[in-house]
XYZ file of C-alpha atoms in Angstrom:
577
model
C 114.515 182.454 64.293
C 115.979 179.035 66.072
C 113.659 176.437 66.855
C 114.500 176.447 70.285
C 116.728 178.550 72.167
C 118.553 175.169 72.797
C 118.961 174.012 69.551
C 118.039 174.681 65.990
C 117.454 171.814 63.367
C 119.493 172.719 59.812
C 120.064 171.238 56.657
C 123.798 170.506 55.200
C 124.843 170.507 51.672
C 122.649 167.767 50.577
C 119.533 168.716 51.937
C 119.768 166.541 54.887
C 118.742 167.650 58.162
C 120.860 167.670 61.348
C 120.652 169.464 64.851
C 122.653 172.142 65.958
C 122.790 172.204 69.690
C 123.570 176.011 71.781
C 124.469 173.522 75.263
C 126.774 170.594 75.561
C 127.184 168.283 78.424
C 124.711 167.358 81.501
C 122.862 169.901 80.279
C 121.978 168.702 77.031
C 121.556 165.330 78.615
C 118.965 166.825 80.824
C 116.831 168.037 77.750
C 113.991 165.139 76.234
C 114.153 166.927 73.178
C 118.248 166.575 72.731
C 118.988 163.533 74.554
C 119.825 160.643 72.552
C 121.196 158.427 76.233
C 123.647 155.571 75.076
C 122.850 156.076 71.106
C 125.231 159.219 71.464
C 128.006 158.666 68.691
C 131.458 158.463 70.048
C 132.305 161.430 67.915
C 129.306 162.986 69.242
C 130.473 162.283 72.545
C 133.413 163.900 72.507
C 132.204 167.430 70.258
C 129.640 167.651 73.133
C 131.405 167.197 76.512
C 129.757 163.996 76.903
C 132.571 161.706 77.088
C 133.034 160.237 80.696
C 129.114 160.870 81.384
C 127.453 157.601 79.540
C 128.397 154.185 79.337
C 131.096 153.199 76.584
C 128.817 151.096 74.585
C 127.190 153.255 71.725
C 123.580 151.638 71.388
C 121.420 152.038 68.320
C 117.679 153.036 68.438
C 116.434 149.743 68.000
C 118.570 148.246 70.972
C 117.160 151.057 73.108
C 113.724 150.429 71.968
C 114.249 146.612 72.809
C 115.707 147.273 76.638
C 112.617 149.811 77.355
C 109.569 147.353 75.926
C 110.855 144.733 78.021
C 110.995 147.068 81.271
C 107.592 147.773 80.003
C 106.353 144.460 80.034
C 106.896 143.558 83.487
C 104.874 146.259 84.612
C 101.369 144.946 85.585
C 99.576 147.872 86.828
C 98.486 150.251 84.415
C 98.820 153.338 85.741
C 102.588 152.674 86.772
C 102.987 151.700 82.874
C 101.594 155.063 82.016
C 104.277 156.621 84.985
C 106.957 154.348 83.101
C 106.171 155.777 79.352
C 105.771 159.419 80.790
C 109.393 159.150 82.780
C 110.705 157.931 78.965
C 109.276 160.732 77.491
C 110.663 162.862 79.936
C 114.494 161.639 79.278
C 114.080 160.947 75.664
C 111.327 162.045 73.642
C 112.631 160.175 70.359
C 113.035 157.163 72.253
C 109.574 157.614 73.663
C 108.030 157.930 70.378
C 109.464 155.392 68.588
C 108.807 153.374 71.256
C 105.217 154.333 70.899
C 104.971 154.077 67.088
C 106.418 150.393 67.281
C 103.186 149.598 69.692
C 100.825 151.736 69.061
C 97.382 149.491 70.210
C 99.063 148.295 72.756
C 100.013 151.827 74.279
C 97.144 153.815 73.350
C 94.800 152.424 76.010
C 97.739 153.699 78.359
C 98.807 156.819 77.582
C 95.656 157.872 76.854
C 91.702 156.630 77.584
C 90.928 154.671 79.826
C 94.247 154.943 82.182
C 95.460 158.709 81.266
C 91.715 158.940 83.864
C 93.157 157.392 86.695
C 96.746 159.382 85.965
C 94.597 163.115 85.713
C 93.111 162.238 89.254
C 96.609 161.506 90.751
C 97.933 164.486 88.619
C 99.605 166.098 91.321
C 101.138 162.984 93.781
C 103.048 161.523 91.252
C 104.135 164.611 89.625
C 107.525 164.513 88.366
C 109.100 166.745 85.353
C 107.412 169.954 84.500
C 106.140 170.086 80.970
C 104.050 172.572 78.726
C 102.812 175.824 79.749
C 100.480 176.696 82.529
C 98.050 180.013 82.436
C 96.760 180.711 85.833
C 94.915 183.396 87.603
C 98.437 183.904 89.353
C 100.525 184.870 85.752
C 97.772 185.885 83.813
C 99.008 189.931 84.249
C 102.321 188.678 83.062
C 101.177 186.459 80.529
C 103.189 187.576 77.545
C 106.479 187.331 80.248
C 105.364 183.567 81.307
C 104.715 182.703 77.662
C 108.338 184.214 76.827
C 110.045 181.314 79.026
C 108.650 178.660 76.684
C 112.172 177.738 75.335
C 109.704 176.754 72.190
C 110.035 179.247 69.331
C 108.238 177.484 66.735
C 105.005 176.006 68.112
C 102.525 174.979 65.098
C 99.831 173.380 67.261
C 98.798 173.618 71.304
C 96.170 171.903 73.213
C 94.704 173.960 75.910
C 92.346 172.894 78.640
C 90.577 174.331 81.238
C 90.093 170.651 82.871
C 86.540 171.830 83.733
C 84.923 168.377 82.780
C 87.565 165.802 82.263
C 86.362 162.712 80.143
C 83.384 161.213 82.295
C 85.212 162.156 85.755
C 84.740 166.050 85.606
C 86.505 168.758 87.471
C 90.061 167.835 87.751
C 91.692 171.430 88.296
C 95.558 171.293 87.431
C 95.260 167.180 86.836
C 93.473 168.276 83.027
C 97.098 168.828 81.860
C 97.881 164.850 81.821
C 95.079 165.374 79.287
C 97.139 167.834 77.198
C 100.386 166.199 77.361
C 98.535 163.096 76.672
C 96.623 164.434 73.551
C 100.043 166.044 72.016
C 101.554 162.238 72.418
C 98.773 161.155 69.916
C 99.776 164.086 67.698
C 103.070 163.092 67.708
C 102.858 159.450 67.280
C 99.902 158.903 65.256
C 99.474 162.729 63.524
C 103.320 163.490 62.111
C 103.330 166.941 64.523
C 107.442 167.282 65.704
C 107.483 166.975 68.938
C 109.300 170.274 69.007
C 106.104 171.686 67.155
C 103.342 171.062 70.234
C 102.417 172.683 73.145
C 99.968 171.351 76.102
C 98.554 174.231 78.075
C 96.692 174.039 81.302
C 94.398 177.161 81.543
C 94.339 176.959 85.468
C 91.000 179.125 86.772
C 90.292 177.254 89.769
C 88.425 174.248 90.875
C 85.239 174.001 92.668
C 86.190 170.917 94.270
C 87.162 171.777 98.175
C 89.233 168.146 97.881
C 91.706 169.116 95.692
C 91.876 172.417 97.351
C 92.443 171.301 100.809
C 94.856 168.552 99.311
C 98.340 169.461 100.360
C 100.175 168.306 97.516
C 97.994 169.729 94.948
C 99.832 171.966 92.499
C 97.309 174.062 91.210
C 95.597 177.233 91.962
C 93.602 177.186 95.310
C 90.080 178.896 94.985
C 87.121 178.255 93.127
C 86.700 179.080 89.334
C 86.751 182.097 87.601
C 83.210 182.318 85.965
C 81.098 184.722 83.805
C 83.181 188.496 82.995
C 86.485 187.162 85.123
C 86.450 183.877 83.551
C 86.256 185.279 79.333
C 88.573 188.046 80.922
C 91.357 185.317 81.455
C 90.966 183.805 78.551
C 90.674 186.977 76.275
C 94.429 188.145 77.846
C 95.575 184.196 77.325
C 94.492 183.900 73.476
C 95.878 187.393 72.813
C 98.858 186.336 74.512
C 99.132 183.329 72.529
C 98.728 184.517 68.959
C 101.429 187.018 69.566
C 103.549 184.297 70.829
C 102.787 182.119 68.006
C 101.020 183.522 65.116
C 101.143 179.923 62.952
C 99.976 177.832 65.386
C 96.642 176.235 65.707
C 94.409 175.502 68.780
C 93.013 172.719 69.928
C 90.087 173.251 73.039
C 90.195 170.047 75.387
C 87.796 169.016 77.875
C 85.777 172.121 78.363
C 82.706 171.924 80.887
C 78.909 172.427 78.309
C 78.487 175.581 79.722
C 81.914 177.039 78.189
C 82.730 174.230 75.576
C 80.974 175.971 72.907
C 80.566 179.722 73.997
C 84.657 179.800 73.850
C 84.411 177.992 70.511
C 82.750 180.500 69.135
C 84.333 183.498 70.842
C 88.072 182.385 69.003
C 87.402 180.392 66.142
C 87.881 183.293 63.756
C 90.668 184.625 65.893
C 92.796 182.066 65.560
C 92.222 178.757 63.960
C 91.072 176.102 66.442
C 88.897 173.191 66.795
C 87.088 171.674 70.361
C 87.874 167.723 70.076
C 84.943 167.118 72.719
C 82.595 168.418 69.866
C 83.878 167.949 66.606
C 86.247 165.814 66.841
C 84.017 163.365 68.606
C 81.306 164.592 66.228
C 83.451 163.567 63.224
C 84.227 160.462 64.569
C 80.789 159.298 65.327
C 79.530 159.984 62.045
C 82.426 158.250 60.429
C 81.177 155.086 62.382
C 77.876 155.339 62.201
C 78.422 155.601 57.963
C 80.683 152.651 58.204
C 77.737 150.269 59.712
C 74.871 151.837 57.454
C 76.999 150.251 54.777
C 77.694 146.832 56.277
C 73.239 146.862 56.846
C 73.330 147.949 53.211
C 71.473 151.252 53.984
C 72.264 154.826 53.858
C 72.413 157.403 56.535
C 69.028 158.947 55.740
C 67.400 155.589 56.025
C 68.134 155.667 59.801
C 66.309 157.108 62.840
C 68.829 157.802 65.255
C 68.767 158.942 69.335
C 71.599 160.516 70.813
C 71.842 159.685 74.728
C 73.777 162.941 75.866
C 73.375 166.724 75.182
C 76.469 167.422 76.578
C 79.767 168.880 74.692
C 80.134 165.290 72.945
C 76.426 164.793 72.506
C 75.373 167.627 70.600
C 78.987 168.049 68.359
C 77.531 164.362 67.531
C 73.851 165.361 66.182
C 75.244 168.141 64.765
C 77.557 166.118 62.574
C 75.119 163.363 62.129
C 72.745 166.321 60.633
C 75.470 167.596 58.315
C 75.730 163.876 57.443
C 72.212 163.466 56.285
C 71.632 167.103 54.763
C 75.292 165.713 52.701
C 72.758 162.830 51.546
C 70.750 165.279 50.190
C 67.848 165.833 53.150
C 66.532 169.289 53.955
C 67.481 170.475 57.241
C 63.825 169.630 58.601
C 63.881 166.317 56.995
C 67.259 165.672 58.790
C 66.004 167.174 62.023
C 62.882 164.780 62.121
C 65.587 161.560 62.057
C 67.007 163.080 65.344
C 66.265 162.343 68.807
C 68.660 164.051 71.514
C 68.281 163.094 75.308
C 69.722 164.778 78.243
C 69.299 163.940 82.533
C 65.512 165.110 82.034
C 64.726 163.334 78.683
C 63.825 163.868 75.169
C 64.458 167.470 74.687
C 61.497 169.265 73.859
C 61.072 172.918 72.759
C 58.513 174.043 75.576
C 60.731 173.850 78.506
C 63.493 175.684 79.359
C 67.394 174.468 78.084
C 71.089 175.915 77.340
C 71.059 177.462 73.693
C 73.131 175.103 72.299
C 70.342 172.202 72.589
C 67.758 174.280 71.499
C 68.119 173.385 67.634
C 67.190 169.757 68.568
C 64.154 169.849 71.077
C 61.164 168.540 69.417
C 58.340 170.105 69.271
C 55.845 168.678 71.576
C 53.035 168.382 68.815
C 54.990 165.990 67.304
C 54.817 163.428 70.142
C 51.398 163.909 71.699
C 50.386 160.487 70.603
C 53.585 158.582 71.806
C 52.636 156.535 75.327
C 54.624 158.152 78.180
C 54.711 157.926 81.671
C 56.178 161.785 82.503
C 56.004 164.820 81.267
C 59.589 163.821 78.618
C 60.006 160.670 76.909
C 62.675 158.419 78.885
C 65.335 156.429 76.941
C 63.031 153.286 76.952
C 60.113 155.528 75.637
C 61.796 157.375 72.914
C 63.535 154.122 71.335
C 60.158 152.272 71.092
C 57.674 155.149 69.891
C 60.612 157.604 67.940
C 60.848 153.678 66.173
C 64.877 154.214 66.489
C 67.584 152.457 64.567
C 70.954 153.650 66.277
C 71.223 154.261 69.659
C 74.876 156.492 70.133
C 75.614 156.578 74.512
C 77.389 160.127 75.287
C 75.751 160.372 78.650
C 78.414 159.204 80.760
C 75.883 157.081 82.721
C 77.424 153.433 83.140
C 74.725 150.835 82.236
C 72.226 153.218 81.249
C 71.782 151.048 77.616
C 69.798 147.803 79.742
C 68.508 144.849 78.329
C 64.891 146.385 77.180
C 66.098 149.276 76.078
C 68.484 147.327 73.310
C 66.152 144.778 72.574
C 63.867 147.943 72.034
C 66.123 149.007 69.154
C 66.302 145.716 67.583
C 62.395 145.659 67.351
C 62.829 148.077 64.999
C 65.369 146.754 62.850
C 67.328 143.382 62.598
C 70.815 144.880 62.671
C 70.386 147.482 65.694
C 73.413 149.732 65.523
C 74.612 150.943 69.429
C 77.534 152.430 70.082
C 78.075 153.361 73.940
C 80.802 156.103 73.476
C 80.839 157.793 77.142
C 84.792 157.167 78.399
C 86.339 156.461 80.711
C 85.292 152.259 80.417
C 83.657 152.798 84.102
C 81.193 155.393 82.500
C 80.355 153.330 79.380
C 76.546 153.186 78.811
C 76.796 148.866 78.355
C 79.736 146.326 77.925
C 79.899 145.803 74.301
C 79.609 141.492 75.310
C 76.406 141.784 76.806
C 75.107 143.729 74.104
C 75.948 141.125 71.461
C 74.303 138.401 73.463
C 70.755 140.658 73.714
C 70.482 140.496 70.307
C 71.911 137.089 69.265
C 74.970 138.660 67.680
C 73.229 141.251 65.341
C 73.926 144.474 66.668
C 76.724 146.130 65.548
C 79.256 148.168 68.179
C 81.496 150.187 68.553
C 82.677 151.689 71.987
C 84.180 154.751 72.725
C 86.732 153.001 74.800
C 88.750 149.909 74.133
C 87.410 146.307 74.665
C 88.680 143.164 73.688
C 86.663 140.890 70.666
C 83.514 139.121 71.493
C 83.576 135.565 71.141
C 79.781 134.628 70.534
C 78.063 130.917 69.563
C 81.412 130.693 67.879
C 81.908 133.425 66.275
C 84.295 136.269 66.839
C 83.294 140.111 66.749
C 85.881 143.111 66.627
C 84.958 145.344 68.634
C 85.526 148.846 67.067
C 86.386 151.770 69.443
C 85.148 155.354 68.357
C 88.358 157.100 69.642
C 88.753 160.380 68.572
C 92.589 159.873 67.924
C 90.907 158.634 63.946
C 90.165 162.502 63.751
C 92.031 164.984 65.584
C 95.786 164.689 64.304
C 95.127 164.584 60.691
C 92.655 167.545 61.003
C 95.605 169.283 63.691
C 97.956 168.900 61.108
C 96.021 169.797 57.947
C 95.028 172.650 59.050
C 98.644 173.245 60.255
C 100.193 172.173 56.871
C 97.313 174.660 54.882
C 98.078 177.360 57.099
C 94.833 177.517 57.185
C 93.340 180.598 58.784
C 90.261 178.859 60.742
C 89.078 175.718 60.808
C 85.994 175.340 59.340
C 82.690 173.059 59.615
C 83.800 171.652 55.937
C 86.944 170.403 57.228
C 86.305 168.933 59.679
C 83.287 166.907 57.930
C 85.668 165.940 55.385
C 87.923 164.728 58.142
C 84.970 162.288 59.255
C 84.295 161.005 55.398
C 87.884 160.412 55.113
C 88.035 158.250 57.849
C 84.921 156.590 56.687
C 86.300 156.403 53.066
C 89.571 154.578 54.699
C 87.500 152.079 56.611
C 85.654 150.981 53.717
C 88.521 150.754 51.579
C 90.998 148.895 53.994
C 88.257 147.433 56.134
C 85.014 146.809 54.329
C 83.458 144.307 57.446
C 84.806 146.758 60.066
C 82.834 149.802 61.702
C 86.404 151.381 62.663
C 90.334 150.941 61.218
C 92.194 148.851 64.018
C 94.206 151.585 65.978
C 97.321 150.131 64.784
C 96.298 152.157 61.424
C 96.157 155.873 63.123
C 99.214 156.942 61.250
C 97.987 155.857 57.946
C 94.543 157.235 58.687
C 95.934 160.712 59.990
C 97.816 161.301 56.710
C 94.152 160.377 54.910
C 92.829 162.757 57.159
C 95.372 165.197 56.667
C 95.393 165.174 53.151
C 91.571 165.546 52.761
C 91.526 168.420 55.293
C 94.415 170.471 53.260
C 91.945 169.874 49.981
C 88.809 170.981 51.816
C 90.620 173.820 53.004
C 91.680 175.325 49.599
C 88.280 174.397 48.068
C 87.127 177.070 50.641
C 89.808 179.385 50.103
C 91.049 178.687 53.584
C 95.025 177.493 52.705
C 97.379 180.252 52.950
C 99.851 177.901 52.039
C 100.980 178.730 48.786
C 103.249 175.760 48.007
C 100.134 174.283 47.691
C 98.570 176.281 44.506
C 97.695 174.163 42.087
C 98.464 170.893 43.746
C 95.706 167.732 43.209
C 95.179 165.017 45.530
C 98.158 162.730 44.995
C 100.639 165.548 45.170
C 98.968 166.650 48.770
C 99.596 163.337 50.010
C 102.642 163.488 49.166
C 103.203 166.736 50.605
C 102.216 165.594 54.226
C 104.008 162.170 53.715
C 107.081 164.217 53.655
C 106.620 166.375 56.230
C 105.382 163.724 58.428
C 107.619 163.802 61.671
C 109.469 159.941 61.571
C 111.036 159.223 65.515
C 114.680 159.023 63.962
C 117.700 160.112 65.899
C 119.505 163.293 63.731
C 123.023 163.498 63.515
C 124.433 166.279 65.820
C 126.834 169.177 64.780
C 127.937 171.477 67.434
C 127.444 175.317 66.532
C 131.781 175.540 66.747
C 132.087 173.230 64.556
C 129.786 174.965 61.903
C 132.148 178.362 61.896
């Protein structure tokens, strides 16, 4: 089987590899994954059918690179520099990445959170090249037809989202697959996943916003969602569809709304082997953190008493991996449990009134609190910090400001180093600006944000400012658990995935609560690495180059099959014969 029913990537007589293209001409020109522009050899040029159609000059990657970053440059308004990287990737996907690679902090923030926001809401104006796959309740009879046209042969890894509840800006109907494309970038660039290997997938079932469906130029389907039977219906004939399709390729769930986030989950995780990034992925990534500034306070985990402000998706995939963090520290269940304090819109959660399942493991029970002074029938934020005597306060509320003055100041009564991390993205919906909450507690806290702010400079002082992005987590443990074969992905992996990224920080970054983001492709091949090793400790890996191997020799493994943005030589399928 070809790669691609364009092209298929070979090796010659010394091992190296090279592309063989099936089309020649405009039309290979017109293909991101084939187009090299004015870096086209002149030999090249004229096997191909190219000669006449670029400029004579042959340019090498690193001119290209140069003429596109200082296009970039002059762009001022974000979004527009997101339109500008997008259009790249859309001529030249090697170009894009490299590109990318080269400035990786300074492009993260706008190919992803906070501006890939603003870019899902204006989804469908500035539309411009079709990309990925889209299942909606208009193909979904024909879905093993529609899936068919994905030129794609070889797909290890997709992202699919039902754009249900987009970041901290909700239901964003077709928009959510910016969010896909966007994710698969960070695969590429920071994970080692070809770009030939990934798939973004828009699961369109509707939206239940009468804006977007009375907005002429929106692209997507125009009635409300699917929900309950219909809405597992669709996405039983989808993932059935899918594994067919691609039988070695893992899934990655994106952006979910609570209600479905973990129900679907559950339904496929043992079906095929996925992972929801809103849970564990931001799970594993909180936990990382959180481990990172026990050890700058000189504490451990267990030592902490910690409130999560959020029982969303993000919320609870965080207490659940901070309790598999402290039972790892050798805590009961209970004793881990009692060190927990999860808040939703109506406060503490408490086991005698009514909630989704999911939450249900965390409510206290209302014993417990009977002599804590309250002004309602729940503990508020305020109230649980000062009587629940809490140590970390972790924002995954989505509630802009919601982490005041009193309510840090709160947190640092109970401990000199407070550690608060508001997580909620995008930076409109974070729970306090990580400045302000420096200067409430004379510099002590430590912070990390779940979006990206600049240092803090503080009575002289300057303090990094660590952001809890979930691109530390989800392309090493994407492409583990591609490399392993692995046939699910389970809770172990991706807990090792957040102790890898811890073990990283503290080895490369010992004063730091996160890696700087210009690390991600050193951390994903951590991350990788550990996942692959977790996975055959379980008996996971079906890999079976992989028997036998120890820890240096799987590093090496995914170093070499890391995906490099390098322009391969070209050798027409005539000229092969």
């Amino acid at each position: 089987m070809t790669v691609s029913r364009y092209y298929d990537v070979k090796r010659d007589e010394r091992g190296k590899r090279y592309l063989e293209p099936f089309i020649e001409g405009s039309l290979l020109l017109g293909l991101p994954l084939l187009n090299k522009g004015t870096a086209f050899t002149h030999e090249e040029r004229k096997a191909l059918k190219l000669e006449g159609l670029l400029p004579p000059h042959v340019t090498s990657l690193e001119e290209q690179k140069q003429r596109n970053y200082r296009r970039y440059r002059l762009i001022e308004n974000d979004l527009e520099k997101h339109i500008f990287l997008r259009n790249l990737q859309d001529r030249n996907e090697v170009l894009f990445y490299a590109l990318f690679v080269d400035h990786m902090s300074e492009m993260l923030p706008i190919l992803y959170t906070p501006t890939v926001g603003e870019a899902v809401k204006q989804f469908s104006h500035i539309y411009r090249y079709p990309r990925g796959f889209t299942a909606s309740t208009d193909n979904i009879h024909e879905i093993d037809e529609a899936l068919a046209n994905v030129p794609l042969n070889d797909v290890r890894l997709a992202v699919a989202t039902d754009s249900s509840a987009i970041l901290g800006i909700g239901d964003q109907g077709f928009g959510g697959m910016a969010i896909a494309i966007g994710k698969l970038s960070i695969y590429t660039a920071a994970g080692g996943l070809g770009p030939d290997k990934a798939l973004p997938i828009e699961l369109d079932v509707g939206t239940n916003r009468a804006d977007l469906i009375n907005d002429p130029l929106y692209l997507g389907v125009r009635h409300r969602r699917l929900s309950g039977e219909e809405y597992y219906a669709f996405m039983d004939r989808f993932v059935e569809a899918f594994c067919k399709r691609y039988p070695n390729a893992v899934m990655q769930w994106e952006d979910f709304g609570k209600d479905t986030a973990f129900a679907v989950l559950e339904r496929y995780r043992k079906v095929l082997p996925s992972f929801n990034d809103d849970i564990q992925g931001t799970g594993a990534v909180t936990l990382a953190g959180v481990l990172s500034a026990c050890r700058i306070k000189g504490q451990n985990l267990s030592d902490q008493r910690i409130l999560v402000y959020g029982a969303g998706a993000g919320g609870i995939g965080v207490a659940q991996a901070l309790l598999d963090g402290l039972m790892r520290e050798g805590l009961t269940e209970a004793e881990a449990l009692e060190r927990l304090f999860v808040l939703d819109s109506k406060g503490l959660l408490l086991s005698n009134r009514s909630m989704e399942a999911y939450k249900r493991k965390f409510a206290k029970d209302p014993a417990l609190i009977k002599d804590w002074r309250i002004a309602g029938e729940a503990p508020n934020l305020y109230e649980t910090v000062v009587n629940g005597r809490i140590t970390v306060l972790l924002g995954l509320s989505g509630q802009a400001g919601s982490f005041t003055e009193p309510v840090v100041q709160a947190v640092q009564a109970n401990t000199e180093q407070p550690v608060i991390f508001p997580l909620s993205n995008p930076t409109s919906a974070s729970e306090a600006i990580p400045e302000e909450i420096l200067r409430w507690t004379g510099g002590k806290a430590l912070v990390a944000a779940g979006s990206p702010f600049a240092p803090v400079e503080l009575d002289g002082r300057i303090y990094p400012i660590g952001q809890g992005n979930n691109a530390f987590v989800f392309p090493g443990l994407g492409f583990g658990t591609v490399l392993a074969k692995a046939k699910e992905v389970s809770d172990g992996m991706v807990l090792e995935a957040a102790y890898a990224l811890y073990d990283y920080t503290r080895q490369h970054h010992p004063d730091r609560i996160y890696p700087p983001t210009s690390e991600l492709r050193e951390v994903s091949q951590l991350v990788a690495s550990r996942v692959i090793r977790q996975a055959m400790k379980e008996g996971l890996a079906r890999e079976e180059r992989l028997k036998g191997l120890g820890m240096e020799a799987i590093q090496a493994y995914v170093a070499e099959r890391f995906w490099q943005p390098r322009y391969l030589p070209y050798k027409p399928a005539a000229h092969n014969r």
